[in-house]
mmCIF file of C-alpha atoms in Angstrom:
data_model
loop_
_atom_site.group_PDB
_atom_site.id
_atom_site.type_symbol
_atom_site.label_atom_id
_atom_site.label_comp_id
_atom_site.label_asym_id
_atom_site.label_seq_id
_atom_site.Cartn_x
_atom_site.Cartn_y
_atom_site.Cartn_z
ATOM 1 C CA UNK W 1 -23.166 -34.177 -33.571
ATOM 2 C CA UNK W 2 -20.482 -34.092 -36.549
ATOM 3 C CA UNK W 3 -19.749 -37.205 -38.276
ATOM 4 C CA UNK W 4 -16.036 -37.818 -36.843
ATOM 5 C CA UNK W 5 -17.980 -38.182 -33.660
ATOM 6 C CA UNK W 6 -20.609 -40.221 -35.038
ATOM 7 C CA UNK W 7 -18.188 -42.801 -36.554
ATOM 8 C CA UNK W 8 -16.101 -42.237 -32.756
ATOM 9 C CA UNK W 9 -19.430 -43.567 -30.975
ATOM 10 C CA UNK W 10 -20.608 -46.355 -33.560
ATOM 11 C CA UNK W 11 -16.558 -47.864 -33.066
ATOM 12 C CA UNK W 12 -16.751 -47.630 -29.250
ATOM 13 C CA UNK W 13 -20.559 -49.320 -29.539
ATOM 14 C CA UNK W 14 -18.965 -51.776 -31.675
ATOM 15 C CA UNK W 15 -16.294 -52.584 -28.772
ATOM 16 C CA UNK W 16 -18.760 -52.890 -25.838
ATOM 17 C CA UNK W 17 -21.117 -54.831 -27.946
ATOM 18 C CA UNK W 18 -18.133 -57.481 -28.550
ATOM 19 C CA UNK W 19 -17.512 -57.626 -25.111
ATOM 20 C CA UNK W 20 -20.785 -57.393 -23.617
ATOM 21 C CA UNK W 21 -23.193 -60.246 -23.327
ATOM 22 C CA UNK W 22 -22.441 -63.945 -23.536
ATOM 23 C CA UNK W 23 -19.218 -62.958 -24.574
ATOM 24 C CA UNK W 24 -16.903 -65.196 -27.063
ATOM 25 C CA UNK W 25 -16.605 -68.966 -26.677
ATOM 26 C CA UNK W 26 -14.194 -69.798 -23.842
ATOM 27 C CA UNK W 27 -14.053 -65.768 -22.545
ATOM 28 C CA UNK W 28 -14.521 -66.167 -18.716
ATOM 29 C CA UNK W 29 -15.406 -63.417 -15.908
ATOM 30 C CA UNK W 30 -11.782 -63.469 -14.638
ATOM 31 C CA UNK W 31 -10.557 -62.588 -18.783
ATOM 32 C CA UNK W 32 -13.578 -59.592 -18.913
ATOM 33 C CA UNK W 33 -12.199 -58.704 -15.397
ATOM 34 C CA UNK W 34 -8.798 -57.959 -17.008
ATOM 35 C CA UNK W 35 -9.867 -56.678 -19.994
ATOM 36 C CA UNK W 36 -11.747 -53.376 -18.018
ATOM 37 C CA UNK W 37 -8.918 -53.540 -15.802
ATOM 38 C CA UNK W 38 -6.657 -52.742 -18.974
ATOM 39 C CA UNK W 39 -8.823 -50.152 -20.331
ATOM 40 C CA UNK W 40 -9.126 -48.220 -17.335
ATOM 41 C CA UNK W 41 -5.627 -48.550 -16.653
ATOM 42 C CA UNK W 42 -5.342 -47.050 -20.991
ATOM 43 C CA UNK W 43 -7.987 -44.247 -20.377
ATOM 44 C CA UNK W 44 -6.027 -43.290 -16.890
ATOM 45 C CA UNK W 45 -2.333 -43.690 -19.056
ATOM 46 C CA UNK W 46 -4.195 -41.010 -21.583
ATOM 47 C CA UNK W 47 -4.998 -38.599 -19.124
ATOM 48 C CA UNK W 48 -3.906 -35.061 -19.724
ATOM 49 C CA UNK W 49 -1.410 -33.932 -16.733
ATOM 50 C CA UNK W 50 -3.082 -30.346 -14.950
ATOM 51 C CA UNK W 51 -0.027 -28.175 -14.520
ATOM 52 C CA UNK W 52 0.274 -27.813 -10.462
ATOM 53 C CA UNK W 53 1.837 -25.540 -8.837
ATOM 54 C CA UNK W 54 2.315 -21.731 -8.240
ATOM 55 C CA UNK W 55 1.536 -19.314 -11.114
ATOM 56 C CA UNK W 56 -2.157 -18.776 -13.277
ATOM 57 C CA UNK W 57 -3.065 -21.672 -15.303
ATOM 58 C CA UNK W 58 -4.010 -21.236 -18.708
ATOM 59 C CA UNK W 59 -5.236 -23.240 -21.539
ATOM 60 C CA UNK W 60 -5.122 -22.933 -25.750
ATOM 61 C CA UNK W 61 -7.749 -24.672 -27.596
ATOM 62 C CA UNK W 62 -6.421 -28.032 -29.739
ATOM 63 C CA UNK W 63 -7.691 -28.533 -32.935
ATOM 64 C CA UNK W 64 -11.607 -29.618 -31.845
ATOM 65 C CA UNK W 65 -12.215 -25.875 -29.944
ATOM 66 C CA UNK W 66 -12.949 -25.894 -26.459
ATOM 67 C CA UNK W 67 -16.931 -26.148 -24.882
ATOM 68 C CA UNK W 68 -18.203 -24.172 -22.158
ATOM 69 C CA UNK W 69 -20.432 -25.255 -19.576
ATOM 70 C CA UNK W 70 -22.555 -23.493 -17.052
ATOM 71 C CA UNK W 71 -21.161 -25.849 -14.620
ATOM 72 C CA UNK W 72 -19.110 -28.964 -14.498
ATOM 73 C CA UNK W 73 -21.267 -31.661 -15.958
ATOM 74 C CA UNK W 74 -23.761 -28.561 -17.345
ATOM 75 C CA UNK W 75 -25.549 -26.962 -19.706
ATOM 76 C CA UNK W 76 -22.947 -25.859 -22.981
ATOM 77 C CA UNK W 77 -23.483 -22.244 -23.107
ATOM 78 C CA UNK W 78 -20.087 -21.598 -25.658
ATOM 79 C CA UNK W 79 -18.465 -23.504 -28.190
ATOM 80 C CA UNK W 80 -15.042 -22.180 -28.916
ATOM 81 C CA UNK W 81 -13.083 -21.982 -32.142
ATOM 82 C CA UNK W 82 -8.939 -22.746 -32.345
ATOM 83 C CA UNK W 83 -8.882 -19.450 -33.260
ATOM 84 C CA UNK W 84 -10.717 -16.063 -32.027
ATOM 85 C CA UNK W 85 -12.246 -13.698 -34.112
ATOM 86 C CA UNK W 86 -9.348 -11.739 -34.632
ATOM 87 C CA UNK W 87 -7.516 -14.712 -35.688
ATOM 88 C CA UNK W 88 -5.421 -15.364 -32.000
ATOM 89 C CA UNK W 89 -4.952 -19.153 -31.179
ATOM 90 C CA UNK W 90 -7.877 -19.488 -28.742
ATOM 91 C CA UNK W 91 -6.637 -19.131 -24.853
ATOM 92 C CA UNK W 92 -8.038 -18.861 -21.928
ATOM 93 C CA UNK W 93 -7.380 -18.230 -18.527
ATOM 94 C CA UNK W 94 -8.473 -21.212 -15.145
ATOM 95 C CA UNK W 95 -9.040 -19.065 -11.864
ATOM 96 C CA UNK W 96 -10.692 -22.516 -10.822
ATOM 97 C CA UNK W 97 -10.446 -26.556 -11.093
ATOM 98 C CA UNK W 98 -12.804 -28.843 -9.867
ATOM 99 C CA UNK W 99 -11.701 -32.296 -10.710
ATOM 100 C CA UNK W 100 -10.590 -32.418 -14.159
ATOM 101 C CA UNK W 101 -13.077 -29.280 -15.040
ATOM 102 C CA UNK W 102 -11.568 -25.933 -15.125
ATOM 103 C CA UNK W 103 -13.608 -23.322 -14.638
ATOM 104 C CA UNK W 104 -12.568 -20.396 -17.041
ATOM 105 C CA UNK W 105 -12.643 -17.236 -18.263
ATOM 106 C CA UNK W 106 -13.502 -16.029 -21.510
ATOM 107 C CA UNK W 107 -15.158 -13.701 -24.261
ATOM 108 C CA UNK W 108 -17.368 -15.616 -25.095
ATOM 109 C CA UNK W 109 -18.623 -15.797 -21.425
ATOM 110 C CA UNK W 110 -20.183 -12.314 -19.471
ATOM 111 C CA UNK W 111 -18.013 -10.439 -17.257
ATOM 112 C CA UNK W 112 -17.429 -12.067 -13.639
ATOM 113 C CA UNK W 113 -18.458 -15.348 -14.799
ATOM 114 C CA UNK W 114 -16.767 -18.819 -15.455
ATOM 115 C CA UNK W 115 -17.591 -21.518 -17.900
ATOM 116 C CA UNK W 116 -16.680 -24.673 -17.623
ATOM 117 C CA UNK W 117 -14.464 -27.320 -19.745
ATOM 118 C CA UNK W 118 -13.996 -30.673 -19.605
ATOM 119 C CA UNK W 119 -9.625 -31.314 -20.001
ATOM 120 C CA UNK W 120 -10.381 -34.800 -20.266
ATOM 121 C CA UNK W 121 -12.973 -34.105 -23.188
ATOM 122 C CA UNK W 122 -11.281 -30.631 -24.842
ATOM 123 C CA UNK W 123 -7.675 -31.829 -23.948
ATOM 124 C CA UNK W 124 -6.117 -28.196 -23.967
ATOM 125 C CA UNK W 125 -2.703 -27.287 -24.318
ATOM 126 C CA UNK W 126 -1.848 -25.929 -20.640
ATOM 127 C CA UNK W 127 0.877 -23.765 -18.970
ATOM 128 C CA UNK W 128 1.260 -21.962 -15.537
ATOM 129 C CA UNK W 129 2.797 -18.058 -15.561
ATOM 130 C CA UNK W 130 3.246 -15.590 -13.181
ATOM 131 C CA UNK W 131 2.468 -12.964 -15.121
ATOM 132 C CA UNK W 132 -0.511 -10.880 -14.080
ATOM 133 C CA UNK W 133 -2.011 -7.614 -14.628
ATOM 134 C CA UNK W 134 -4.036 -5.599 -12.187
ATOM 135 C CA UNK W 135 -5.524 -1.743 -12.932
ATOM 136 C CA UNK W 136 -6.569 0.482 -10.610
ATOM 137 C CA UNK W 137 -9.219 2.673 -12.068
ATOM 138 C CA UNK W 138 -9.038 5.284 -8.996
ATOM 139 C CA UNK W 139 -5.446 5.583 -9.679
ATOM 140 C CA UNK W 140 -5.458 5.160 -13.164
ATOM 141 C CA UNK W 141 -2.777 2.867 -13.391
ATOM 142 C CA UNK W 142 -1.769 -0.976 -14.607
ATOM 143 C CA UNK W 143 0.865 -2.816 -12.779
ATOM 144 C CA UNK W 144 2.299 -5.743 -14.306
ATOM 145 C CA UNK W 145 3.221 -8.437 -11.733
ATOM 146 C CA UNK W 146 5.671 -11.468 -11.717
ATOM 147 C CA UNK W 147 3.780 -13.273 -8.491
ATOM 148 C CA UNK W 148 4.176 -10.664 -5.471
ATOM 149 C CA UNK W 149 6.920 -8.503 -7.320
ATOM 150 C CA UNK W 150 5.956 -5.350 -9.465
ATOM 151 C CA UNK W 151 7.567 -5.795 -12.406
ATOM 152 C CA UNK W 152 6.572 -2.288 -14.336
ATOM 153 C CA UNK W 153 3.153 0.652 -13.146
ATOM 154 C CA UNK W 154 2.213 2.077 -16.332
ATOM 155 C CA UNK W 155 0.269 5.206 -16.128
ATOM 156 C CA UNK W 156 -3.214 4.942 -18.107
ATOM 157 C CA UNK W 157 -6.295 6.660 -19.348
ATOM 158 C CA UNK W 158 -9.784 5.058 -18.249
ATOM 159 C CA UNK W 159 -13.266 5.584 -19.141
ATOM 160 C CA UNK W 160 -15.214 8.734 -18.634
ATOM 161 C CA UNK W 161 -18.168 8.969 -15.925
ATOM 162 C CA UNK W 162 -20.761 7.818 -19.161
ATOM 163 C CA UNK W 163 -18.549 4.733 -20.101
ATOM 164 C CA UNK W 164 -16.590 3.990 -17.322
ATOM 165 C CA UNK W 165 -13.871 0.648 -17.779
ATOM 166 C CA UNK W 166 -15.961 -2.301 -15.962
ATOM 167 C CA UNK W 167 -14.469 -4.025 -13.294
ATOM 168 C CA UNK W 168 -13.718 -7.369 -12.770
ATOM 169 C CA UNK W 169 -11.571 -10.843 -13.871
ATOM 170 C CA UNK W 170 -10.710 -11.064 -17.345
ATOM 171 C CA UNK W 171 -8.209 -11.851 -19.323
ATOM 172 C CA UNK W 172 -5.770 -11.094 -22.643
ATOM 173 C CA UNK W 173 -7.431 -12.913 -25.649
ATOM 174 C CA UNK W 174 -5.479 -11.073 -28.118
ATOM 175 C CA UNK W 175 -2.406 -9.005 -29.039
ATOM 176 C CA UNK W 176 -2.659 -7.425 -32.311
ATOM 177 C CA UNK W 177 -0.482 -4.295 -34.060
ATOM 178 C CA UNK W 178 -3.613 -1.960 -35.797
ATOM 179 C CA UNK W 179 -3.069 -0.010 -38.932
ATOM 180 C CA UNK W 180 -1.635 3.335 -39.188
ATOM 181 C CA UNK W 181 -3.702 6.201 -37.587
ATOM 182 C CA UNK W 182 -6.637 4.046 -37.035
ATOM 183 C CA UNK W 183 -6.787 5.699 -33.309
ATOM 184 C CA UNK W 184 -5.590 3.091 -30.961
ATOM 185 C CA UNK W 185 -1.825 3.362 -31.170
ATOM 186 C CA UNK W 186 0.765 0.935 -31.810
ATOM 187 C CA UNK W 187 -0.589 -1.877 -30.448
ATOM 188 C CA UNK W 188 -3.592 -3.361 -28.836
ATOM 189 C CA UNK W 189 -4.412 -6.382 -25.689
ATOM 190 C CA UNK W 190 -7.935 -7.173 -26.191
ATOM 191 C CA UNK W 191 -9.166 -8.447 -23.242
ATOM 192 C CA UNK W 192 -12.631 -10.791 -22.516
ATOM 193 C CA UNK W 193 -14.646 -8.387 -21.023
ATOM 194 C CA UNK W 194 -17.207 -6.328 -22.297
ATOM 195 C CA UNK W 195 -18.332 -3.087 -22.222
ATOM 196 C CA UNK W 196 -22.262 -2.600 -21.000
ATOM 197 C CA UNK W 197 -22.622 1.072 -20.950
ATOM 198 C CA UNK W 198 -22.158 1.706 -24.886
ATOM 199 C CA UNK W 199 -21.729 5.018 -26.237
ATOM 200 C CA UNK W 200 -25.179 5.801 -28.083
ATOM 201 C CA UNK W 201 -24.856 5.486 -31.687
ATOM 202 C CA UNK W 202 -21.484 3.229 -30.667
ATOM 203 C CA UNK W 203 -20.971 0.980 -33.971
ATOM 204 C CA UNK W 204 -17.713 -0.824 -32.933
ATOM 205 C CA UNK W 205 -17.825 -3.842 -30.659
ATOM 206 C CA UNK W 206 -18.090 -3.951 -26.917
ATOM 207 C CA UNK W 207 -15.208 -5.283 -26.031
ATOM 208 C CA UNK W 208 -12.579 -3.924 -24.180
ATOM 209 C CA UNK W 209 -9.038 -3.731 -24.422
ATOM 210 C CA UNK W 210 -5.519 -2.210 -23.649
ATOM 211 C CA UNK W 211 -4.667 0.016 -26.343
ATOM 212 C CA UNK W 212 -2.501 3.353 -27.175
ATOM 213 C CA UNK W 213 -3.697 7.028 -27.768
ATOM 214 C CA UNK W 214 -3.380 8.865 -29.836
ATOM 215 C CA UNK W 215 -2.138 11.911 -28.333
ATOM 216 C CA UNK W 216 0.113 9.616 -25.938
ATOM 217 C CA UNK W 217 -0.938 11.664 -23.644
ATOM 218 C CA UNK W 218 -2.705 9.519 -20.820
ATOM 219 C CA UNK W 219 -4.026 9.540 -17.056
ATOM 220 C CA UNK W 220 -7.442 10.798 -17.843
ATOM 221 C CA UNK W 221 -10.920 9.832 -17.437
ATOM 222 C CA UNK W 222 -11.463 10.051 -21.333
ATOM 223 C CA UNK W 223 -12.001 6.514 -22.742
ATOM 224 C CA UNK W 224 -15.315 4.639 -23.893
ATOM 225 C CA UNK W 225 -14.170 1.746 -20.926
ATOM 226 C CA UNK W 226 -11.427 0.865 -22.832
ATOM 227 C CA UNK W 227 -7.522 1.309 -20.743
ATOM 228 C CA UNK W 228 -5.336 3.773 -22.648
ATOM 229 C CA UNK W 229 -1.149 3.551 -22.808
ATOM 230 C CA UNK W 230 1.497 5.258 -24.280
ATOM 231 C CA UNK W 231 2.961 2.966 -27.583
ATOM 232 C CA UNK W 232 5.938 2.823 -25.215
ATOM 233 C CA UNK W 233 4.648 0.888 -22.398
ATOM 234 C CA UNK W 234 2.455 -1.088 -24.325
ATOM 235 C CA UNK W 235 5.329 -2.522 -26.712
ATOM 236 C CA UNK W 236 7.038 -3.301 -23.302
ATOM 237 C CA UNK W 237 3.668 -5.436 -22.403
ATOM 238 C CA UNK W 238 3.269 -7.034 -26.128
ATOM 239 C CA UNK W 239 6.925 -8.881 -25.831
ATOM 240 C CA UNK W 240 6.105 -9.823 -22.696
ATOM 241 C CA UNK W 241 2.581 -10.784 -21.469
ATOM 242 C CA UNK W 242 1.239 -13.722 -23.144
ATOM 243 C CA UNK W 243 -2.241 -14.768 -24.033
ATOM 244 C CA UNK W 244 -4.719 -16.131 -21.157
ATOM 245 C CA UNK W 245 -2.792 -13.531 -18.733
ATOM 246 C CA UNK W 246 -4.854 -12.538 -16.078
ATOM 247 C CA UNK W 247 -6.049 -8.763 -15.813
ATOM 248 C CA UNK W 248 -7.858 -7.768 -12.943
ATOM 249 C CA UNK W 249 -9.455 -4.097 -13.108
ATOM 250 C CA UNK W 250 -10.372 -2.579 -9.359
ATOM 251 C CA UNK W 251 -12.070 0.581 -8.414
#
């Protein structure tokens, strides 16, 4: 426990030992009747508002990180940072709610599976888009979607039989521009999944991502799992899809 959240719990101890008890001289039930009446109506006033509606809901990390359970009320199996390793405000993406617990996905979480934070608790920045991404690995291609619409079907490389691109839910963590000729084009979209068939003698990380080629030349079955573009389509998707979009990647 850090000290900010020491001092937090010895101040709200203080409080319920003040109004605990035999109370103060001439305190009455009907004036400790108001008085949790009041704070419940305060902790209700300081509730975050969930975004409703249509679109996917996302959330970016405040200043205290975000924690991860294994389910609502759970076991913490991730504590996230503001910030990612790569240095991207921390977002991520809420295929589910349960109450005021969103059940998310992240990096920090394996492929196909949600953890869980507390909005009440983490109190998240949140936002609904319509943006979505969805690859077809038979096809080789990524469609970007606005709700039911296809907004642009991008022609991609995926990986070979050895590494093939998992499937699954993830989602954009990242969108970085990589030196000159470092091998991945313009631009990158690192996305939360990882990749569990690694190359032997692989020393980069396992995650995937959207990224160019180097030849521009794409549609093959020629990647380690990552999703190849041409610098072209992938500036289009930089401008335009923000972080916590949802990417799902079919068969």
């Amino acid at each position: 426990m850090s000290l900010a959240c020491l001092a937090a719990c010895a101040c709200i101890a203080a409080v319920a030992g003040c109004g605990s008890g035999g109370g103060s001289p001439g305190s009455s039930p009907t004036s400790h009747g108001a008085h949790r009446e009041g704070a419940a109506a305060v902790r209700k006033a300081t509730q975050l508002a969930i975004p409703s509606g249509s679109g996917h809901l996302a959330a970016m990390a405040g200043s205290r990180g975000l924690v991860l359970r294994d389910r609502p009320h759970g076991h913490v199996i991730a504590h996230l940072r503001p910030r990612t390793v790569y240095g991207s405000p921390t977002v991520v993406w809420a295929p589910a709610q349960r109450g005021r617990w969103l059940g998310v996905v992240a990096a920090a979480v394996p492929n196909n599976r949600l953890g869980w934070l507390d909005v009440d608790r983490d109190r998240p920045r949140m936002w609904r888009s319509a943006l979505a991404l969805v690859a077809s690995l038979s096809q080789r291609t990524l469609i970007l979607e606005r709700g039911h619409h296809v907004v642009r079907r991008i022609p991609v490389t995926v990986g070979e039989p050895g590494t093939p691109t998992p499937a699954g839910r993830f989602e954009v963590t990242d969108k970085l521009l990589p030196e000159r000729q470092s091998g991945y084009g313009c631009c990158i979209l690192a996305l939360s999944g990882h990749q569990p068939h690694l190359r032997p003698g692989w020393a980069g990380s396992d995650r995937i991502a959207i990224h160019g080629s180097p030849s521009q030349l794409v549609g093959a079955a020629a990647s380690a799992g990552c999703l190849r573009a041409t610098d072209a389509d992938l500036h289009y998707l930089l401008k335009r899809v923000p972080l916590g979009t949802p990417v799902w990647i079919r068969s």
